[in-house]
Amino acid sequence: MRLVMEKRTETPISLMLISPLIAVALTMISAAIMFALLGKDPGAALYTYFLDPLSDSWGLQEVAVKATPLVLIAVGLAACYRAKVWNIGAEGQFLFGAMAGGYVAIITHGSTQGPWLLPVMLLVGAMAGACFALIPALLRTRFGANEILTSLMLVYVAELLLDYLVRGPWRDPAGFNMPNSVVFEPEATLPLLMAGGRLNIGTPIMIAVVLGFMLLMGRTLKGFEIRLVGEAPRAARFAGFSEARLIITVFMISGALAGLAGVLEAAGTIKQLQPGLSPGYGFTAIIVAFLGRLNPIGCLFAGIFIAITFIGGENAQIMLRLPLDATRVLQGLLLFFVLACDSLLLYRFRLIRGAAA
Amino acid sequence: MTLFEAIILTIITASTPLLIAAIGELVVERAGVLNLGVEGMMIIGAAAGIAAAITTGSSTLGVLVAVLAGMALSLVFAALVLGLAANQVAAGLALAILGLGLSGVIGAPFVGVQRAGIGKIEVPLLSDIPFIGSVLFHQDPFVYASIALVVAVWWFLTKSRAGLVLRAVGENHAAAHALGYPVRRIRLLAILFGGGCAGLAGAYMSLVLTPFWSSGMTAGRGWIALAIVVFASWLPFRAMVGAYLFGALTILQLHAQSAGVPLPSQFLAALPYLITILVLVLIMRARRGGAAGPASLGVPFVPDR
Amino acid sequence: MNITRRHLMAGSAGLAGAALAGQQAEAQSRLNVGVVLIGPVGDFGWSHMHDQGRRRMAEVLGDRVNATTVESVAPPDFDRVVTQLVRTGHRLIFTTSFSYFAPTQRLAPQHPGVFFENATGPTTLPNMAIYNARFYEGRYIQGVIAARKSRSKTIGYVATFPVPEVISAINTVMRGAWSVDPSMKVRVVWVNAWSNPAREADAARALIDQGCDVLCSHTDGPAPLQLAEQRGIFGFGQASDMTRFAPRAHLTSSVNNWGDYYADRAKAVLDGTWRATDTWGGLGSGMFRMAPFTNMTPEEVSEATRIRDAIAAGTLHPFEGPITRQDGTVVIPAGRRLTDDEIRAQNYFYQGIDVAMP
């Protein structure tokens, strides 16, 4: 007697909706066990993690602020991964965009600025991210160099470049020689949307991007091309789609989105350039992309959920004295259960009697 | 001891953890599974290893526990990607985070505790030969283990029947399954081997290199090991070249700074990464068309009967 | 009468203090104190030591404080963490990194009833104090000892990042060394990380292989010292007493003591006497001390002790003129002394240090 997995021909909608809920429920159960083992009240811990971040306007705004860069990057990565192009360097593209957009703010600091400044910064950031992503793309198309390695190595290069720039040429002259750039002028920072929180225009931009990508992936030829190259490369070649051009396209798209996220963070939440600009957004976004099943609206929900776990983790440290490592374990468990439950969507499990064929 | 000799010795110690983790992951990827969780398995090996060594007082036990910890975490990974055919990239990342979190929990009571590192093995007589003696015959056991692993994996993959089957599974799991080979069991064994190697590499860091526990002490070496596997085009001796190249570049940039080379330290620190890319590109050009990985790498396997 | 800015600040601080004292006249039962860390508690380094400070404060004040730590807070998350600390009733918040200085400066005016303390920051606000320890005093002593112990006349320095704190530390080590032997040299390796033990060990190896036989380290971990022990040379510990890591190599350590400062500040809030101070505590203040001198001859010990006491008493000042840059320009002549702000911003090496300014 054995347990056999069979691929489903079609997935019932009910399962598609229930599966993530089951995963979340399983995560909460195992998290509750973990909290109990650590000596904390499981109910209070679960509330602190998942519900407290949503309990008031300030909390909701913070979730939006935390989720925005994650979702932006994840949407671009999802397009890449659909085409089986493994861009692991979104973190580097994020930093590069932040540097480029931040540079615009730095060189115009103290002189005339206007409403044109912010759109220019965002555009420059996105373009810079796209250009930085072009490097692993070209190395792959021209030389066949595996993009996992090249994009990953470039992350370290981008980090070191940022470090060099803020310690040297871009250092704030009035900053006691600390490694920060000048604090951006108000016109170079993102306007807030409402009082009582940090919600800024980054979030509507992110939502627009999500909607745009839903259209792109679902209804345009390009979106079809992306999916086809990933799922059936030979068919794609017969259809006349150039794999090399597509690789460059998706890399540049995801690089642009990562760069945009970078300049939005630099201009929105931090308002200057400094090392440690990113708490690993580029890597967390990979997880968000997969949790969101590589489609834009899924990325949105996954990004929001992951943002809640990060914020919940901070709250847990403050209010319950739970260590940060507990949050990491919880996030790992969440991913584990979502992946496990997703198998239910794609496969049916059956018990079969008799020996293997 | 000349400066050259000293540098060689330092390069060997810096490269060994990278090599051990990379050779394990190489076997896993040759079997067709992409495990991005190497960093998590490495650091949990480091934490479990030193925790066990301090608690029991035995280094050997520490190493054993580290290997088992790496294997245990990789077993979870195997359950996901083999048992449930989950997406391998996401599963690997999940394990990386899980491993990082668990390592912090395991290591927390041991922060600041001192422990003597595992010493070097001295081969009598031979180790007295100048230069070659200290480089080849006076190393800690992990260095010898890493070389032995590389040779063993090379022999296994190229000369043994089991290795041939594993490679077949990695290239075309459907065909291998049709021929009657137990695809998932082979992959399971490969994943466990990879996890054990990663745990061993972690133990090296916390028991030999810097014998104490500090949060996040692997500092991304697991990711570098992944890059080395790619760099090596999935060939064992190339992995050795890759690990030593990267280790050498890292050490040389430190030496350059110490000697007063007037380049920004960030630029020198970026050299290992830039040169790795450059060398990979040169290799790919020289081979004209390059080698992709095992054809079934990253594709979930579901037996159809 | 000239109303200077200082008068205005003092006046407004006084007014604010009076207003707050009025608030605090209501029973101050328990003070919630938050400590925001840039790294993990388990890094056995900078963040670990601040967490130890929190523990000591809790020890000293017992039930009167309720202390919370939040670890590995990256700059984008900082605003949220602090706001949450304020929302959950924390009235005294320590932000333990210069990366937090600008955002603390931005947040402090938004929460006038909360007291902020930023470590290693350069300026204060009415409700933001700054604090640091004069680690350079320990460096001077280390330089003197190193010059006595070194046979190769070369000190190795495992440095982190080229920030003024590190540069002035290197300068001061050499100042101390030159007071014994003007021919002393230094080699520096930048590990470009605040905590990466394996790389620190590799940096130490590089320095030792190139001829250094006394190691100073700016990272707060024991890796370079362990290397020194392995290779049979000498080294200094940093942030905590590291004798146990290197019984034969250890000379002394600069041991952080944030806890008593934290306890004092918490007590000040409880008593209503908190003021926005600029505390840069040296050996005399107890904010750090030197670990017992080990592996030194009695003469070396008494010399080091004498110098330490002189520094603590203020009779010996490591930043007295003449100070000359590498390119020969004179910063200050003999008879003058660098001000605190000048020390904080020092980003040039002294003449005689053959290390390129990165």
PDB file of N, CA and C in Angstrom, chain C residues 18-28 270 272:
ATOM      1  N   ALA C  18      10.676  71.400  34.017  1.00  0.00           N
ATOM      2  CA  ALA C  18       9.689  71.752  35.044  1.00  0.00           C
ATOM      3  C   ALA C  18       8.326  71.184  34.681  1.00  0.00           C
ATOM      4  N   ALA C  19       7.990  71.316  33.390  1.00  0.00           N
ATOM      5  CA  ALA C  19       6.687  70.785  32.967  1.00  0.00           C
ATOM      6  C   ALA C  19       6.627  69.283  33.192  1.00  0.00           C
ATOM      7  N   LEU C  20       7.700  68.626  32.833  1.00  0.00           N
ATOM      8  CA  LEU C  20       7.720  67.170  32.991  1.00  0.00           C
ATOM      9  C   LEU C  20       7.709  66.786  34.456  1.00  0.00           C
ATOM     10  N   ALA C  21       8.450  67.575  35.236  1.00  0.00           N
ATOM     11  CA  ALA C  21       8.473  67.250  36.664  1.00  0.00           C
ATOM     12  C   ALA C  21       7.062  67.310  37.218  1.00  0.00           C
ATOM     13  N   GLY C  22       6.303  68.288  36.682  1.00  0.00           N
ATOM     14  CA  GLY C  22       4.916  68.362  37.129  1.00  0.00           C
ATOM     15  C   GLY C  22       4.171  67.089  36.779  1.00  0.00           C
ATOM     16  N   GLN C  23       4.406  66.632  35.532  1.00  0.00           N
ATOM     17  CA  GLN C  23       3.757  65.385  35.120  1.00  0.00           C
ATOM     18  C   GLN C  23       4.180  64.232  35.998  1.00  0.00           C
ATOM     19  N   GLN C  24       5.480  64.248  36.298  1.00  0.00           N
ATOM     20  CA  GLN C  24       5.984  63.093  37.030  1.00  0.00           C
ATOM     21  C   GLN C  24       5.662  63.147  38.495  1.00  0.00           C
ATOM     22  N   ALA C  25       5.139  64.286  38.938  1.00  0.00           N
ATOM     23  CA  ALA C  25       4.797  64.353  40.348  1.00  0.00           C
ATOM     24  C   ALA C  25       3.769  63.268  40.668  1.00  0.00           C
ATOM     25  N   GLU C  26       2.955  62.934  39.651  1.00  0.00           N
ATOM     26  CA  GLU C  26       2.068  61.777  39.853  1.00  0.00           C
ATOM     27  C   GLU C  26       2.945  60.560  40.005  1.00  0.00           C
ATOM     28  N   ALA C  27       2.519  59.652  40.850  1.00  0.00           N
ATOM     29  CA  ALA C  27       3.370  58.526  41.228  1.00  0.00           C
ATOM     30  C   ALA C  27       4.012  57.853  40.024  1.00  0.00           C
ATOM     31  N   GLN C  28       5.325  57.859  39.998  1.00  0.00           N
ATOM     32  CA  GLN C  28       6.070  57.200  38.934  1.00  0.00           C
ATOM     33  C   GLN C  28       6.318  55.792  39.421  1.00  0.00           C
ATOM     34  N   LEU C 270      12.982  58.738  36.788  1.00  0.00           N
ATOM     35  CA  LEU C 270      12.086  58.429  37.910  1.00  0.00           C
ATOM     36  C   LEU C 270      12.042  59.565  38.914  1.00  0.00           C
ATOM     37  N   GLY C 272      12.665  62.665  38.211  1.00  0.00           N
ATOM     38  CA  GLY C 272      12.314  63.927  37.582  1.00  0.00           C
ATOM     39  C   GLY C 272      13.496  64.842  37.351  1.00  0.00           C
TER      40      GLY C 272
END
